[in-house]
mmCIF file of C-alpha atoms and ligand atoms in Angstrom:
data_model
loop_
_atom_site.group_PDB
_atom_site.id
_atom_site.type_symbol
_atom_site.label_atom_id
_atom_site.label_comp_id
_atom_site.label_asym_id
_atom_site.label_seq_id
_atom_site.Cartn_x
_atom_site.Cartn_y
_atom_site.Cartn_z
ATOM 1 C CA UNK A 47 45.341 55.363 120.162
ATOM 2 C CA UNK A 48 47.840 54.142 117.923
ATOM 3 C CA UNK A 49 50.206 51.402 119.359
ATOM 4 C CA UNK A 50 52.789 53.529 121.377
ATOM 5 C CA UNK A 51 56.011 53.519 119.864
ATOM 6 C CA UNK A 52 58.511 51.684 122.921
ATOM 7 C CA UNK A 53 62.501 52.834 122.891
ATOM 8 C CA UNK A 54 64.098 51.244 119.648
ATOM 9 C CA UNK A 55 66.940 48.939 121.129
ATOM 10 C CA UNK A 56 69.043 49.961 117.988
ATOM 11 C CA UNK A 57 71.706 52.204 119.673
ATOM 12 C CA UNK A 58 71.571 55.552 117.865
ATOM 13 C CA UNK A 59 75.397 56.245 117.912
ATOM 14 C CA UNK A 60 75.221 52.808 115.915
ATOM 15 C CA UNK A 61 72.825 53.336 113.702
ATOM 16 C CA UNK A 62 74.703 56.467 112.713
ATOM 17 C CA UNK A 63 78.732 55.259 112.541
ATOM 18 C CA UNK A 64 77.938 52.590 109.635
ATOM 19 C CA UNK A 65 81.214 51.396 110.192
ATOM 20 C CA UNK A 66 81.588 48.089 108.439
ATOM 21 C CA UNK A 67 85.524 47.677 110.295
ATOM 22 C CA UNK A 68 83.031 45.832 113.082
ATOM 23 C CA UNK A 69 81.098 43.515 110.996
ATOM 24 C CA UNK A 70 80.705 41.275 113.618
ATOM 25 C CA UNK A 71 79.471 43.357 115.791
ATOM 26 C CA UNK A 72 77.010 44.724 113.943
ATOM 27 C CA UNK A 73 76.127 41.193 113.365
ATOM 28 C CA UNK A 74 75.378 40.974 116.861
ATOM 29 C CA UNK A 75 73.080 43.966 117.255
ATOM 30 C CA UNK A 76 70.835 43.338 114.050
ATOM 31 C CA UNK A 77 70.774 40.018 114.403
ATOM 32 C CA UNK A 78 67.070 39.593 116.548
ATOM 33 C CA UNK A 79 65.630 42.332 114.737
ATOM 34 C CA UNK A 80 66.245 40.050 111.752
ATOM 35 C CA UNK A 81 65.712 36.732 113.231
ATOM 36 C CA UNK A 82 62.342 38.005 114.186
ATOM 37 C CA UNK A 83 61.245 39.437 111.586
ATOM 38 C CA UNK A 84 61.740 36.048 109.233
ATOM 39 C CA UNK A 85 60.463 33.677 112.160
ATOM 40 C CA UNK A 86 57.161 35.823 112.137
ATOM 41 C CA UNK A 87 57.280 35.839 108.370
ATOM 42 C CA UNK A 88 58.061 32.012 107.644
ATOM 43 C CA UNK A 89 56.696 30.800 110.862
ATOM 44 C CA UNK A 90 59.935 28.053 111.060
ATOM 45 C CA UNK A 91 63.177 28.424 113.137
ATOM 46 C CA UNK A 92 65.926 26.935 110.529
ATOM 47 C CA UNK A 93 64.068 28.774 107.796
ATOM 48 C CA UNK A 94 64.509 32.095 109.693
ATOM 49 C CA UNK A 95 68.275 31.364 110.593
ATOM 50 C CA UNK A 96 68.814 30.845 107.190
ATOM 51 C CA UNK A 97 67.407 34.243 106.337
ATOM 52 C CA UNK A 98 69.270 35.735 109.122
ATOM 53 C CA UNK A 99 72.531 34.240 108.004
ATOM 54 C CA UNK A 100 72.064 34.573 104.308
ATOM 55 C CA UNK A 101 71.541 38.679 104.842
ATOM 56 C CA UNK A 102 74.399 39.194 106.912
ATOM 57 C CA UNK A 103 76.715 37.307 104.277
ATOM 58 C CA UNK A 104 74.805 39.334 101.181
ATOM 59 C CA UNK A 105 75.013 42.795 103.376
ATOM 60 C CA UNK A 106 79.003 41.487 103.838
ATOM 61 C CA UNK A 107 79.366 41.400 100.456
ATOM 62 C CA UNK A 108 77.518 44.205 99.494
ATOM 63 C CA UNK A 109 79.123 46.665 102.347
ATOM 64 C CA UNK A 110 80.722 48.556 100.123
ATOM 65 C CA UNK A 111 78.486 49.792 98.053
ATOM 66 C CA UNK A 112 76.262 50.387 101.135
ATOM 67 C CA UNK A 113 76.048 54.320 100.890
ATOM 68 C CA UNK A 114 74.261 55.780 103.576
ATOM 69 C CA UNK A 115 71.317 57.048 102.010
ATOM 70 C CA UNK A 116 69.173 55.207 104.549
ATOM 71 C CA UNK A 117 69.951 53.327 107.942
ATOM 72 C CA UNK A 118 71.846 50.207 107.990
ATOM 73 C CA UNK A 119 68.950 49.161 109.918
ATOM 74 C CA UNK A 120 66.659 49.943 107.008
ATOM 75 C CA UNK A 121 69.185 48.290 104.521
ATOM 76 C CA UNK A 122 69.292 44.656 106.440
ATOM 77 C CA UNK A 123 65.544 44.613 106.484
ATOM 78 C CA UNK A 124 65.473 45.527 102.643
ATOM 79 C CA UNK A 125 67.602 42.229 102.571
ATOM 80 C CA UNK A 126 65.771 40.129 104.939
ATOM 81 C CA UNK A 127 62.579 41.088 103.424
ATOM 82 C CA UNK A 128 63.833 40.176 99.752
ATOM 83 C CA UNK A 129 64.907 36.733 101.249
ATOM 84 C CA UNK A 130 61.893 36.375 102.891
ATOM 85 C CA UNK A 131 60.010 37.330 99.661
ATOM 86 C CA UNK A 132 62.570 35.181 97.808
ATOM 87 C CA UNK A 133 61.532 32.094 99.922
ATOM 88 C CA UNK A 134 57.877 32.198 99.491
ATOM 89 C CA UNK A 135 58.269 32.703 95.675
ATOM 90 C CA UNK A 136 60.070 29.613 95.546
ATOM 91 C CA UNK A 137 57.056 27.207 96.474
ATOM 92 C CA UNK A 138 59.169 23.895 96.641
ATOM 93 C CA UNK A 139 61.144 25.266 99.288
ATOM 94 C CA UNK A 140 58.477 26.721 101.494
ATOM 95 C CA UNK A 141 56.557 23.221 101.125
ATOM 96 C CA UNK A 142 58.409 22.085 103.722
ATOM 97 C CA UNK A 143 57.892 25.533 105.821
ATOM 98 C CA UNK A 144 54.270 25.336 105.175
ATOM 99 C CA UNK A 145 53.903 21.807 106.427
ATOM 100 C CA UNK A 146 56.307 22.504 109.511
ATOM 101 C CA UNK A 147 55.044 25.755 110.224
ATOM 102 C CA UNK A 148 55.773 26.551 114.050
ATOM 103 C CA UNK A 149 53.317 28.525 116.089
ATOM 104 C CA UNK A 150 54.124 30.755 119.002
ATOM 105 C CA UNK A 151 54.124 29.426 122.245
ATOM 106 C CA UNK A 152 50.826 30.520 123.683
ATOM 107 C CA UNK A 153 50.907 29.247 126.807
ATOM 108 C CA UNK A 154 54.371 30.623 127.590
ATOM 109 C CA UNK A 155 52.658 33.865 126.550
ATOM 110 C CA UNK A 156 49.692 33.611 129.054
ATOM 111 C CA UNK A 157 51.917 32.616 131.776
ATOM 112 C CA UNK A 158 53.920 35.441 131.148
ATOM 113 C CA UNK A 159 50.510 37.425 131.758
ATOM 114 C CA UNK A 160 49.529 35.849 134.860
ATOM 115 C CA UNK A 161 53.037 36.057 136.350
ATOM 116 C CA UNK A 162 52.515 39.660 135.205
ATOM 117 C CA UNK A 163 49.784 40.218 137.674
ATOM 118 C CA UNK A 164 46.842 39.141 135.194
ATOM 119 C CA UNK A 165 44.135 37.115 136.275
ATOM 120 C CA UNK A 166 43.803 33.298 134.736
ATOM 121 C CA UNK A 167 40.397 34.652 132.839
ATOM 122 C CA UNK A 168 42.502 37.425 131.327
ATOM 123 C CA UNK A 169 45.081 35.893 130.417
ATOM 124 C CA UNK A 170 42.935 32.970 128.600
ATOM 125 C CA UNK A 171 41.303 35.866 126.742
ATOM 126 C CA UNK A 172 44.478 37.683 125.831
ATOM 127 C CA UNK A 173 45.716 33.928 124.923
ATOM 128 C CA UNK A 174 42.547 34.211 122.107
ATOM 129 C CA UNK A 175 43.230 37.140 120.968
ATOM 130 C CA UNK A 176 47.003 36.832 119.948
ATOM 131 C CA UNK A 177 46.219 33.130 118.707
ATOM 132 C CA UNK A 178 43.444 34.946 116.193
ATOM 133 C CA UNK A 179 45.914 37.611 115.134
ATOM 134 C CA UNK A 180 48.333 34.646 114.314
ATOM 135 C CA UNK A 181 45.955 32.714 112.350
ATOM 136 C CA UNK A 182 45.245 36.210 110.398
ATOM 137 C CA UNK A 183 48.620 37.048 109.761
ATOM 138 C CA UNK A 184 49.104 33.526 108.401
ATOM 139 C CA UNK A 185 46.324 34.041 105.959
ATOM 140 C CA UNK A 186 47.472 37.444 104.622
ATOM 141 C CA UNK A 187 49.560 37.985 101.611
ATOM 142 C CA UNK A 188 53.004 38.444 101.826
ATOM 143 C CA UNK A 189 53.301 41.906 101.098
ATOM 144 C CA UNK A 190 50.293 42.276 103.694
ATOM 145 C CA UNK A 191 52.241 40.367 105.928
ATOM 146 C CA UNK A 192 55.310 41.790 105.501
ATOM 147 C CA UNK A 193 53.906 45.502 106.222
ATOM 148 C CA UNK A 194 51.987 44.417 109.242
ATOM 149 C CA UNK A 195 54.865 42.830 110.877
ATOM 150 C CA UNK A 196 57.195 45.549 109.875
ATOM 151 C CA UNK A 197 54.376 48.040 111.516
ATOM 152 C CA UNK A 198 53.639 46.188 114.728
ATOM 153 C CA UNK A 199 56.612 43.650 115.577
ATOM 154 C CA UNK A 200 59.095 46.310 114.541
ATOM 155 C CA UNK A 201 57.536 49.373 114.604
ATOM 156 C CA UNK A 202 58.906 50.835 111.836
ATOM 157 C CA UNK A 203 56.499 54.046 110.645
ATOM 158 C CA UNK A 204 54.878 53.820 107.470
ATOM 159 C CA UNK A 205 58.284 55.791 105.787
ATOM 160 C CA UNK A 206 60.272 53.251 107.226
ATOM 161 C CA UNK A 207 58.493 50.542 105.812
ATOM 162 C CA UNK A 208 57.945 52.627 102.171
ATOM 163 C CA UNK A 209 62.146 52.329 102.241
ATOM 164 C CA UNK A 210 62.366 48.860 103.764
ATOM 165 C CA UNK A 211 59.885 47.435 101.295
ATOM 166 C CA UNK A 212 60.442 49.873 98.150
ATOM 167 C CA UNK A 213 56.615 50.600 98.211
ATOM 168 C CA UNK A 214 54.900 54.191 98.279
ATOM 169 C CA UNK A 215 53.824 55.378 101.163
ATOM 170 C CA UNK A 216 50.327 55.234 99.869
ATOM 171 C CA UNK A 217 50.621 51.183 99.104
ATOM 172 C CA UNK A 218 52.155 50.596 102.569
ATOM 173 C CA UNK A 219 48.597 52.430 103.803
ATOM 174 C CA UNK A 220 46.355 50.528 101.406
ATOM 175 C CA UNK A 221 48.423 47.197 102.319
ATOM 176 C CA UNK A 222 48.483 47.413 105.929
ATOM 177 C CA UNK A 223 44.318 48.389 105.724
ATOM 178 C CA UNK A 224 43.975 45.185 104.386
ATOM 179 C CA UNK A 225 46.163 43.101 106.818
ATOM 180 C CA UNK A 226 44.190 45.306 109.562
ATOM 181 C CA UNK A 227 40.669 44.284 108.379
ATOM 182 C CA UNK A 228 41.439 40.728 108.310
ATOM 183 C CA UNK A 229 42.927 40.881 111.916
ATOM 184 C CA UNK A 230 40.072 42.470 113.213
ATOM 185 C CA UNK A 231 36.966 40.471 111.061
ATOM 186 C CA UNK A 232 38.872 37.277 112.778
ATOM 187 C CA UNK A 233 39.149 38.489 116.075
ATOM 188 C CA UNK A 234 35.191 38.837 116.283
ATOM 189 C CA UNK A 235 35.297 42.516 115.763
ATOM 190 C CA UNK A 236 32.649 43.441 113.449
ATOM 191 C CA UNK A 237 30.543 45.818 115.099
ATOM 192 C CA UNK B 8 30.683 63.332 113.701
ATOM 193 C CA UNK B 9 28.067 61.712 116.177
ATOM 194 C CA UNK B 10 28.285 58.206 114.095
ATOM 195 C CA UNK B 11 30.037 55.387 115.834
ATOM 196 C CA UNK B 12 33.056 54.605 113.651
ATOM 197 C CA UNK B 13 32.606 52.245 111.196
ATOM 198 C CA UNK B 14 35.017 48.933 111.711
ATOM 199 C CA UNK B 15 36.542 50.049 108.536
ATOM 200 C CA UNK B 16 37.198 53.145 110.338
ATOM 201 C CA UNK B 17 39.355 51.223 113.431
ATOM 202 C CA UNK B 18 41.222 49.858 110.751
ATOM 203 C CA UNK B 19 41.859 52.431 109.209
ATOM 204 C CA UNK B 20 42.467 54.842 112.525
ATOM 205 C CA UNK B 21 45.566 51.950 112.709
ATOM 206 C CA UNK B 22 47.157 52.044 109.634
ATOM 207 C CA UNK B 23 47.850 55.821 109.767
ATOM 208 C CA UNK B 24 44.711 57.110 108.529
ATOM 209 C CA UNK B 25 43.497 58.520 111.529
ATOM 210 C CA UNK B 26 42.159 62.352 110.737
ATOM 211 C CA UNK B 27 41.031 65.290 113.134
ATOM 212 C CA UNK B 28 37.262 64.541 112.758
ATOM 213 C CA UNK B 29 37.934 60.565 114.312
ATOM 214 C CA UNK B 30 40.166 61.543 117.014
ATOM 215 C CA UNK B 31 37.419 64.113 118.229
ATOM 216 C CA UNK B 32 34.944 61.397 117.705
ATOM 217 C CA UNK B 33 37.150 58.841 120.123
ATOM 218 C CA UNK B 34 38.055 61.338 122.606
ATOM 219 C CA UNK B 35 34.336 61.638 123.451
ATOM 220 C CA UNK B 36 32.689 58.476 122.913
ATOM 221 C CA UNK B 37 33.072 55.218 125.344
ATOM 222 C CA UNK B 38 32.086 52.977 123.345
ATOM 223 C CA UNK B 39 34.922 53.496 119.969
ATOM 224 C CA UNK B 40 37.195 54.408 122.695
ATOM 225 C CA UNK B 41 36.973 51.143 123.948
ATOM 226 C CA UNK B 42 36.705 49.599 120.373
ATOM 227 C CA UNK B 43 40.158 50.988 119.746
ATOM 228 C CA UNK B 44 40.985 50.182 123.263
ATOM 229 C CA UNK B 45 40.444 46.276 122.549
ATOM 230 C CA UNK B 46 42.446 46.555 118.942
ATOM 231 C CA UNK B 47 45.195 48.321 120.270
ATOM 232 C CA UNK B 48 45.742 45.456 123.276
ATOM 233 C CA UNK B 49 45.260 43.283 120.514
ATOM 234 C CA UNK B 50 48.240 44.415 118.924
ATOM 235 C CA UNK B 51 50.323 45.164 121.372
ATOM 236 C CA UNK B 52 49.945 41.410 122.397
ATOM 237 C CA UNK B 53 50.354 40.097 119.384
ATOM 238 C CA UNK B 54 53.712 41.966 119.032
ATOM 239 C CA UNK B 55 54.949 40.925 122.609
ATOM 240 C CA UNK B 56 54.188 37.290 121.642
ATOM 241 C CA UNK B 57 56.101 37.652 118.575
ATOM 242 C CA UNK B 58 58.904 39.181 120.459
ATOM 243 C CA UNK B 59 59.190 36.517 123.312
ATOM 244 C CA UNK B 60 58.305 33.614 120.705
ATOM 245 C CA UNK B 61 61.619 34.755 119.103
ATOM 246 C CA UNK B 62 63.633 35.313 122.139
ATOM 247 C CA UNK B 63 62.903 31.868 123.014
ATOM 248 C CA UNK B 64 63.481 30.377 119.534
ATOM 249 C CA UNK B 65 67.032 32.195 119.253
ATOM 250 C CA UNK B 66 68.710 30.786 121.784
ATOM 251 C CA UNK B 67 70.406 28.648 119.595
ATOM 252 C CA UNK B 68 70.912 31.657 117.041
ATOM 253 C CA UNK B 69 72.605 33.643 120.289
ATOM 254 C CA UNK B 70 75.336 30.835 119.874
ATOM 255 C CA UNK B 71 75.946 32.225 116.453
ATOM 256 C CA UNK B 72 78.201 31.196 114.053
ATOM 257 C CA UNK B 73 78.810 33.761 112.097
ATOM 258 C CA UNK B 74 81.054 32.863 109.305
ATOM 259 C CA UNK B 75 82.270 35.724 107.783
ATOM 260 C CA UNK B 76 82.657 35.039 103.925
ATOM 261 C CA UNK B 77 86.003 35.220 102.123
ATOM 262 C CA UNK B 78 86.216 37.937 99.819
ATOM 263 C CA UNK B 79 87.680 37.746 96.373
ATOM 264 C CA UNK B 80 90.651 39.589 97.596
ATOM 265 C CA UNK B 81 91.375 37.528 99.875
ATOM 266 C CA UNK B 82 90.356 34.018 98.146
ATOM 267 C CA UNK B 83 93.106 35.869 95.670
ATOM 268 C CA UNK B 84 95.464 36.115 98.202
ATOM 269 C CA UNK B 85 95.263 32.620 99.583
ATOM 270 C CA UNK B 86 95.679 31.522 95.821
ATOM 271 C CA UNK B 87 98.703 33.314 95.101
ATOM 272 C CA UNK B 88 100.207 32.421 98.848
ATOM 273 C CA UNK B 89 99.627 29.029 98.059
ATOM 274 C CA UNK B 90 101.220 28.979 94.597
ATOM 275 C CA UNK B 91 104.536 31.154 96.268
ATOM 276 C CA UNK B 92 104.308 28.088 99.052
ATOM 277 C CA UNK B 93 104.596 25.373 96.213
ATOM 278 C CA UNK B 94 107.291 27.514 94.296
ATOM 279 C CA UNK B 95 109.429 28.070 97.101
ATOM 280 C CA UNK B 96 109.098 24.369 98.531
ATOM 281 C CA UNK B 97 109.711 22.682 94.745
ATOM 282 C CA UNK B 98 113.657 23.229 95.417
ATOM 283 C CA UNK B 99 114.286 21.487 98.571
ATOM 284 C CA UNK B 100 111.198 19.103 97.645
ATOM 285 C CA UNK B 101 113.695 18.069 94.918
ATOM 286 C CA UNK B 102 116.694 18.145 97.374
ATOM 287 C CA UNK B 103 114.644 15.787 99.850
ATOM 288 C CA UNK B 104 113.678 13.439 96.776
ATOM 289 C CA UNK B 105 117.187 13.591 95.416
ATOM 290 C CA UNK B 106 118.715 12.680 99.402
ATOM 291 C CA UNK B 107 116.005 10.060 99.529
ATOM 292 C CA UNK B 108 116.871 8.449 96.468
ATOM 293 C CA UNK B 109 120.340 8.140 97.446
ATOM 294 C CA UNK B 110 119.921 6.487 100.503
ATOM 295 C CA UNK B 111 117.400 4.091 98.954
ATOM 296 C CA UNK B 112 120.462 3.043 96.410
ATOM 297 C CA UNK B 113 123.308 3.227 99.919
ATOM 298 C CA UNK B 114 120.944 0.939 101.116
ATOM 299 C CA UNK B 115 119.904 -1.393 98.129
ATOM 300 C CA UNK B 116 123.604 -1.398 97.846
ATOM 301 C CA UNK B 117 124.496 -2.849 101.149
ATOM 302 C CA UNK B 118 121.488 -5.378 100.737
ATOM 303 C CA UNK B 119 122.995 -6.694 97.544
ATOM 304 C CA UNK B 120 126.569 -6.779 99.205
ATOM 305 C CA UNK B 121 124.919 -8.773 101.568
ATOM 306 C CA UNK B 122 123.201 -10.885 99.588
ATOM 307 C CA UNK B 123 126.823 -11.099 97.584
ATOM 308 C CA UNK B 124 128.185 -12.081 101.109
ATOM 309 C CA UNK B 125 125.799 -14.512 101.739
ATOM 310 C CA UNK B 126 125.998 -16.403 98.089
ATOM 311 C CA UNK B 127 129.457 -16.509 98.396
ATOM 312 C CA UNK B 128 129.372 -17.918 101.823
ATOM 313 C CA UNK B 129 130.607 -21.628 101.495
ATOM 314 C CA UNK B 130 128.972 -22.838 104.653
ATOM 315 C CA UNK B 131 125.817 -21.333 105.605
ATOM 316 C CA UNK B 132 125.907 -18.753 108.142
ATOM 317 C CA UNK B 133 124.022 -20.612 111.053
ATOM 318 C CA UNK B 134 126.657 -23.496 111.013
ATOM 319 C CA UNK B 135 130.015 -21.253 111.044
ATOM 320 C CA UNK B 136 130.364 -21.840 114.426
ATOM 321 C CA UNK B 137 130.703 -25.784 113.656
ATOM 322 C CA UNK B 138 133.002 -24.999 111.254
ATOM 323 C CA UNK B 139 135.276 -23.395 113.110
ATOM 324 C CA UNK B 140 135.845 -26.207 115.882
ATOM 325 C CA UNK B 141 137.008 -27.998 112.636
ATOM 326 C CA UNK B 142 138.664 -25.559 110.396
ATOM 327 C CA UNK B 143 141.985 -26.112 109.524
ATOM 328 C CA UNK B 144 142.850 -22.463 110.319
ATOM 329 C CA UNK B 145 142.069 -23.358 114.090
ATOM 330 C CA UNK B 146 143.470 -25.998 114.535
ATOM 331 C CA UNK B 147 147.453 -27.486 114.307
ATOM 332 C CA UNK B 148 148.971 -25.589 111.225
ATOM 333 C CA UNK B 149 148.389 -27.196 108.193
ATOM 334 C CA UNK B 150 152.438 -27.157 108.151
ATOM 335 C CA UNK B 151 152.479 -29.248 110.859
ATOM 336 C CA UNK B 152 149.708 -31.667 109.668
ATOM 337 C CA UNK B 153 151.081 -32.320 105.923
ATOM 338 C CA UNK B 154 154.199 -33.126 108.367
ATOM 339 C CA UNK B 155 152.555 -35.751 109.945
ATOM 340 C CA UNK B 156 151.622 -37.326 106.860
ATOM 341 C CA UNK B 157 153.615 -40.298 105.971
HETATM 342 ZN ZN1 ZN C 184 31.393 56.180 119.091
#
């Protein structure tokens, strides 16, 4: 029962043609995945711009040395997730995130559910659940962090995320155990 | 395996350890099916949230400016086009200044010659017309007056 893997909206004739000639375009398709990724990580909207735009300008730069030897999908998110890394190290900067830090909009969420056919009760209880996942997520480390949302916002496999993050496989596991157990003790589910 | 699985064991079952001996276990028990059941919905909420949560926080970032750095080739480039620019405009810079300068001095010229003019000017300017009614030059030749004189 493992969260079913959806249809990646990364374009595999994309992914493969790592042309760079389009920069802009390929600015345009990564661009959510890695928005996402550091709004979920930092929890603050300028913050995760920042991200977004700083790893498109270093990946610019960089394009050239930008081999192949893993997806250009894989190689932004080794970016992002250095800047992202790189922005909780530095602890005056992320004073500011800490203090602002956004939450999801939850009620936009359980609306979505009712308008999805869910009853009100459901939806209230699905509203619980995702708000306790949140407040786990924002107690894990970042590496914890990192894996989880790499594992169940992006669904990347545990490869993926051993290439995104530099980690073994066998880290990723013991990392994303962790995260797991303290998503589940705070969602009530001990038993 | 006729245990329940241990919640170390759902967490586990998610983060790719999963083995033969827990699936069989979950396939035939109600209760850690629904265990997993509950996690899994769990997660797959939590990821939707995340999803729409940044759907709605990008639409600003969907207006994005994306400002392509300049490279050092190119920052090279603009250098040495700009430097070529100043070369090639430092002749007819010159010309302009040296054309400029010229007409300054035409025109301090005809100031001074003015000013010469207006020096030399017995009567001032604004009473030459009252002059005239009584200049001699108007008037009866001068012949004709040093005639009249006795
Ligand atoms: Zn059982």
């Amino acid at each position: 029962m493992e969260p079913a893997v959806t249809t990646r909206w990364i374009p595999d004739a994309v992914e493969q043609t790592r042309e760079f000639d389009d920069f802009d375009a390929i600015v345009r398709l990564y661009w959510p995945r890695v928005f996402r990724f550091a709004l979920a990580s930092l929890r603050d909207r300028d913050a995760a711009e920042s991200v977004a735009q700083d790893c498109f300008h270093k990946a610019y730069r960089a394009r050239e040395r930008f081999r192949g030897d893993s997806s250009l999908s894989t190689w932004l998110m080794q970016i992002a997730v250095n800047l992202v890394h790189d922005c909780h190290r530095n602890r005056r900067l992320c004073f500011w995130n800490r203090t602002r830090a956004a939450a999801p909009e939850f009620d936009l969420i359980s609306k979505s559910l009712v308008q999805g056919g869910a009853s009100p009760e459901t939806a209230l209880l699905a509203k619980e659940r995702i708000a306790a996942v949140w407040a786990a997520v924002a107690k894990l480390s970042d590496r914890q962090r990192t894996v989880f949302l790499l594992r169940f916002v992006e669904e990347l496999d545990l490869l993926e995320i051993a290439a995104v993050t530099g980690l073994r496989e066998g880290t990723v596991k013991v990392h994303l155990f962790r995260a797991l157990e303290a998503v589940r003790k705070r969602m009530g589910e001990n038993q | 395996m006729n245990e329940h699985l241990s919640p170390e064991e759902i967490s586990l079952w998610f983060a790719g350890g999963r083995t033969a001996e827990l699936e069989r276990h979950a396939a035939g028990c109600a209760e850690c099916g629904a265990r997993l059941g509950r996690m899994d919905s769990a997660l797959a909420e939590f990821r939707e949230s995340a999803r729409s949560w940044s759907e709605a926080q990008s639409e600003t970032a969907r207006r994005i400016v994306w400002n392509r750095p300049v490279s050092h080739m190119a920052r090279r480039w603009v250098l040495v086009a700009a430097s070529l620019v100043i070369l090639a405009s430092g002749p007819a810079y010159w010309r302009t200044r040296q054309q400029a300068r010229a007409a300054e001095m035409a025109h301090a010229d005809a100031l001074l010659q003015q000013v010469d003019a207006e020096i030399s000017r017995a009567v001032p300017q604004t009473m030459e017309p009252l002059v005239s009614l009584v200049t001699w030059g108007s008037g009866p030749s001068e012949e004709s007056q040093e005639k009249e004189l006795p």
